[in-house]
Amino acid sequence: MVSEHSDEPPDGETAEGETAEGETPDGETTDLALKILIAGGFGVGKTTLVGAVSDIRPLRTEELLTRAGQFVDDTDGVDHKATTTVAMDFGRITIRSGLSLYLFGTPGQDRFWFLWDELSQGALGAVVLADTRRLEGCFPAVDYFERRRIPFLVAVNCFAGARTYDADDVSRALDLDHGTPVVLCDARDRESGKEVLIRLVEYAGRVHTARLLDSVS
């Protein structure tokens, strides 16, 4: 029994206006939502990855490729591609209870890059998808995130018929900073894509923690 003059609330209760850790005033648990970018070159599988892992029906802003764009869009190696993202793809995946990722797929063509600065605001990190048949297509994304100090990993989308390279070979070819992860994946497969996202969250968390410690040391 609690003393008449005690300021402590009874066991299992909280003082007026306070809530238990991880709960809102109405008793619901709070979720942590993290923003992740999915970037890379034209036709590398960004829309496919977002669609494969998303728990919700993904938002897509795709338009048909036209003859007018054939002089500005490099379709070598992706001759079958009929559509392109002109703004962004959006999806959401729950990694575990209380942790959700909001996925923003960026457009791959240079003429839509003005959108990247807006999309990257508040992002925890980024996945840069790569196709080893057209590895140069992901150079601009790698440079973009390195210059802005946004943590990223490179996910090699293993297309059928493409030569297989190990992570070290890809890292050297892209001249990545030491410690930047390189993983192999299948953008069509949900579990493969989910593993890529988990690796990114873990890596970005370590990077941001290290920077925070450096800033206060």
Tab-separated table of C-alpha atoms in Angstrom:
chain	number	residue	atom	x	y	z
A	1	MET	CA	0.000	0.000	0.000
A	2	VAL	CA	1.322	3.409	-0.904
A	3	SER	CA	1.752	6.006	1.842
A	4	GLU	CA	-0.759	8.821	1.829
A	5	HIS	CA	2.034	11.345	1.367
A	6	SER	CA	4.122	9.378	-1.142
A	7	ASP	CA	4.913	11.060	-4.473
A	8	GLU	CA	5.620	7.708	-6.096
A	9	PRO	CA	2.873	6.146	-8.230
A	10	PRO	CA	1.705	2.620	-7.359
A	11	ASP	CA	3.490	-0.277	-9.046
A	12	GLY	CA	2.526	-0.629	-12.705
A	13	GLU	CA	1.319	2.961	-12.986
A	14	THR	CA	2.989	6.183	-14.064
A	15	ALA	CA	2.600	9.690	-12.752
A	16	GLU	CA	-0.008	11.865	-14.426
A	17	GLY	CA	1.188	13.016	-17.858
A	18	GLU	CA	3.934	10.369	-18.026
A	19	THR	CA	3.980	7.184	-20.047
A	20	ALA	CA	5.902	3.955	-19.873
A	21	GLU	CA	8.953	3.792	-22.092
A	22	GLY	CA	8.030	3.119	-25.702
A	23	GLU	CA	4.368	4.012	-25.239
A	24	THR	CA	2.237	6.952	-26.302
A	25	PRO	CA	-0.271	8.571	-23.886
A	26	ASP	CA	-3.049	6.384	-25.271
A	27	GLY	CA	-1.069	3.229	-24.478
A	28	GLU	CA	0.096	2.403	-28.016
A	29	THR	CA	3.733	1.543	-28.605
A	30	THR	CA	5.798	4.032	-30.582
A	31	ASP	CA	7.509	2.939	-33.768
A	32	LEU	CA	10.869	4.018	-35.084
A	33	ALA	CA	10.680	4.879	-38.785
A	34	LEU	CA	13.905	5.289	-40.753
A	35	LYS	CA	14.285	6.772	-44.219
A	36	ILE	CA	16.364	4.780	-46.713
A	37	LEU	CA	17.269	5.694	-50.288
A	38	ILE	CA	17.505	3.090	-53.058
A	39	ALA	CA	19.801	4.501	-55.741
A	40	GLY	CA	21.868	3.405	-58.723
A	41	GLY	CA	22.076	3.661	-62.466
A	42	PHE	CA	19.373	3.401	-65.106
A	43	GLY	CA	17.686	-0.015	-65.268
A	44	VAL	CA	19.632	-1.536	-62.373
A	45	GLY	CA	16.589	-2.798	-60.449
A	46	LYS	CA	15.636	-0.039	-57.994
A	47	THR	CA	11.893	-0.243	-58.675
A	48	THR	CA	12.080	-4.036	-58.542
A	49	LEU	CA	13.802	-4.014	-55.137
A	50	VAL	CA	11.323	-1.578	-53.573
A	51	GLY	CA	8.397	-3.601	-54.916
A	52	ALA	CA	9.839	-6.913	-53.755
A	53	VAL	CA	10.363	-5.943	-50.113
A	54	SER	CA	7.531	-3.475	-49.484
A	55	ASP	CA	4.780	-4.519	-47.081
A	56	ILE	CA	2.409	-2.101	-48.782
A	57	ARG	CA	1.530	-1.611	-52.407
A	58	PRO	CA	4.467	0.518	-53.598
A	59	LEU	CA	3.959	3.960	-55.040
A	60	ARG	CA	5.551	4.181	-58.474
A	61	THR	CA	6.028	7.107	-60.834
A	62	GLU	CA	6.928	5.236	-63.991
A	63	GLU	CA	6.412	6.453	-67.523
A	64	LEU	CA	6.909	4.694	-70.838
A	65	LEU	CA	10.231	5.247	-72.532
A	66	THR	CA	9.741	7.288	-75.689
A	67	ARG	CA	11.664	7.736	-78.903
A	68	ALA	CA	12.444	11.298	-77.823
A	69	GLY	CA	14.434	9.968	-74.870
A	70	GLN	CA	16.576	7.532	-76.817
A	71	PHE	CA	19.277	10.158	-77.262
A	72	VAL	CA	19.590	10.880	-73.513
A	73	ASP	CA	18.875	7.505	-71.880
A	74	ASP	CA	21.580	4.865	-72.233
A	75	THR	CA	19.666	1.610	-72.695
A	76	ASP	CA	22.667	-0.527	-73.608
A	77	GLY	CA	22.296	-3.817	-71.768
A	78	VAL	CA	18.656	-3.110	-70.827
A	79	ASP	CA	17.058	-3.149	-74.281
A	80	HIS	CA	13.966	-4.859	-72.828
A	81	LYS	CA	13.251	-1.959	-70.455
A	82	ALA	CA	10.029	-0.169	-71.441
A	83	THR	CA	9.433	2.188	-68.507
A	84	THR	CA	11.463	4.519	-66.304
A	85	THR	CA	11.008	6.204	-62.914
A	86	VAL	CA	10.545	9.952	-63.335
A	87	ALA	CA	10.177	11.014	-59.690
A	88	MET	CA	10.539	8.260	-57.113
A	89	ASP	CA	9.390	4.869	-55.915
A	90	PHE	CA	8.065	4.560	-52.381
A	91	GLY	CA	7.558	1.534	-50.166
A	92	ARG	CA	7.586	0.530	-46.520
A	93	ILE	CA	8.882	-2.555	-44.758
A	94	THR	CA	8.714	-3.552	-41.094
A	95	ILE	CA	12.056	-5.106	-40.139
A	96	ARG	CA	10.904	-6.075	-36.639
A	97	SER	CA	8.311	-4.915	-34.138
A	98	GLY	CA	8.775	-1.180	-33.628
A	99	LEU	CA	11.180	-0.657	-36.553
A	100	SER	CA	9.986	0.307	-40.025
A	101	LEU	CA	11.909	1.514	-43.045
A	102	TYR	CA	10.519	4.020	-45.524
A	103	LEU	CA	12.102	3.291	-48.897
A	104	PHE	CA	12.586	5.993	-51.511
A	105	GLY	CA	13.784	4.797	-54.909
A	106	THR	CA	15.569	7.550	-56.819
A	107	PRO	CA	15.367	8.134	-60.588
A	108	GLY	CA	18.423	6.893	-62.430
A	109	GLN	CA	18.800	9.368	-65.294
A	110	ASP	CA	20.936	12.490	-65.004
A	111	ARG	CA	18.090	14.807	-66.000
A	112	PHE	CA	16.111	13.857	-62.877
A	113	TRP	CA	18.964	14.339	-60.421
A	114	PHE	CA	17.590	17.625	-59.164
A	115	LEU	CA	15.201	15.454	-57.114
A	116	TRP	CA	18.008	13.727	-55.221
A	117	ASP	CA	18.729	16.585	-52.828
A	118	GLU	CA	15.098	16.645	-51.720
A	119	LEU	CA	14.836	12.882	-51.399
A	120	SER	CA	18.071	12.602	-49.398
A	121	GLN	CA	16.936	15.010	-46.651
A	122	GLY	CA	16.779	13.098	-43.357
A	123	ALA	CA	17.920	9.775	-44.823
A	124	LEU	CA	19.713	7.368	-42.489
A	125	GLY	CA	21.569	5.835	-45.405
A	126	ALA	CA	21.362	4.499	-48.937
A	127	VAL	CA	21.585	1.323	-50.963
A	128	VAL	CA	23.454	1.760	-54.244
A	129	LEU	CA	22.393	-1.002	-56.609
A	130	ALA	CA	25.024	-2.094	-59.113
A	131	ASP	CA	25.023	-4.185	-62.275
A	132	THR	CA	28.477	-5.617	-62.997
A	133	ARG	CA	27.732	-5.537	-66.739
A	134	ARG	CA	27.360	-1.737	-66.494
A	135	LEU	CA	29.266	-0.921	-63.321
A	136	GLU	CA	29.976	2.636	-64.436
A	137	GLY	CA	26.263	3.361	-64.046
A	138	CYS	CA	26.545	3.493	-60.248
A	139	PHE	CA	29.624	5.781	-60.110
A	140	PRO	CA	27.527	8.986	-59.869
A	141	ALA	CA	25.484	7.591	-56.944
A	142	VAL	CA	28.637	6.508	-55.104
A	143	ASP	CA	30.164	9.966	-55.604
A	144	TYR	CA	26.948	11.672	-54.500
A	145	PHE	CA	26.726	9.865	-51.169
A	146	GLU	CA	30.447	10.077	-50.463
A	147	ARG	CA	30.446	13.858	-50.975
A	148	ARG	CA	27.450	14.293	-48.671
A	149	ARG	CA	28.761	11.814	-46.095
A	150	ILE	CA	25.592	9.732	-46.253
A	151	PRO	CA	26.374	6.134	-45.220
A	152	PHE	CA	25.732	3.653	-48.021
A	153	LEU	CA	26.454	0.146	-49.131
A	154	VAL	CA	26.740	-1.269	-52.619
A	155	ALA	CA	24.365	-4.125	-53.438
A	156	VAL	CA	25.335	-6.026	-56.586
A	157	ASN	CA	22.159	-7.152	-58.315
A	158	CYS	CA	23.032	-10.582	-59.717
A	159	PHE	CA	21.400	-10.669	-63.141
A	160	ALA	CA	21.076	-13.992	-64.940
A	161	GLY	CA	23.952	-14.517	-67.366
A	162	ALA	CA	26.138	-11.815	-65.817
A	163	ARG	CA	29.679	-12.690	-64.786
A	164	THR	CA	30.019	-13.108	-61.021
A	165	TYR	CA	32.550	-10.989	-59.128
A	166	ASP	CA	33.288	-11.144	-55.429
A	167	ALA	CA	32.785	-8.196	-53.094
A	168	ASP	CA	36.476	-7.243	-53.006
A	169	ASP	CA	36.651	-7.020	-56.808
A	170	VAL	CA	33.632	-4.701	-56.913
A	171	SER	CA	34.992	-2.575	-54.068
A	172	ARG	CA	38.291	-2.074	-55.891
A	173	ALA	CA	36.589	-1.332	-59.210
A	174	LEU	CA	34.462	1.375	-57.569
A	175	ASP	CA	37.373	2.688	-55.461
A	176	LEU	CA	35.175	2.612	-52.366
A	177	ASP	CA	36.280	4.056	-49.049
A	178	HIS	CA	37.614	1.466	-46.633
A	179	GLY	CA	34.804	-0.244	-44.752
A	180	THR	CA	32.018	0.511	-47.227
A	181	PRO	CA	30.086	-2.790	-47.450
A	182	VAL	CA	29.523	-4.618	-50.734
A	183	VAL	CA	26.897	-7.373	-50.788
A	184	LEU	CA	25.406	-9.605	-53.464
A	185	CYS	CA	21.647	-9.748	-53.871
A	186	ASP	CA	18.698	-10.643	-56.061
A	187	ALA	CA	16.476	-7.542	-56.266
A	188	ARG	CA	13.483	-9.744	-57.137
A	189	ASP	CA	13.698	-11.749	-53.923
A	190	ARG	CA	12.126	-10.335	-50.752
A	191	GLU	CA	14.421	-12.098	-48.295
A	192	SER	CA	17.519	-11.102	-50.250
A	193	GLY	CA	16.398	-7.489	-50.360
A	194	LYS	CA	15.481	-7.505	-46.672
A	195	GLU	CA	18.959	-8.764	-45.775
A	196	VAL	CA	20.493	-5.887	-47.750
A	197	LEU	CA	18.385	-3.381	-45.808
A	198	ILE	CA	19.305	-4.923	-42.453
A	199	ARG	CA	23.007	-4.731	-43.358
A	200	LEU	CA	22.594	-1.082	-44.305
A	201	VAL	CA	20.796	-0.149	-41.068
A	202	GLU	CA	23.492	-1.860	-39.018
A	203	TYR	CA	26.294	-0.172	-40.942
A	204	ALA	CA	24.696	3.282	-40.969
A	205	GLY	CA	24.016	2.986	-37.249
A	206	ARG	CA	27.705	2.325	-36.561
A	207	VAL	CA	28.759	5.249	-38.758
A	208	HIS	CA	26.380	7.734	-37.126
A	209	THR	CA	27.337	6.536	-33.630
A	210	ALA	CA	31.039	6.957	-34.399
A	211	ARG	CA	30.462	10.466	-35.710
A	212	LEU	CA	28.459	11.387	-32.622
A	213	LEU	CA	31.223	10.139	-30.332
A	214	ASP	CA	33.839	12.045	-32.338
A	215	SER	CA	31.816	15.247	-32.035
A	216	VAL	CA	31.729	15.084	-28.229
A	217	SER	CA	35.262	13.818	-27.651
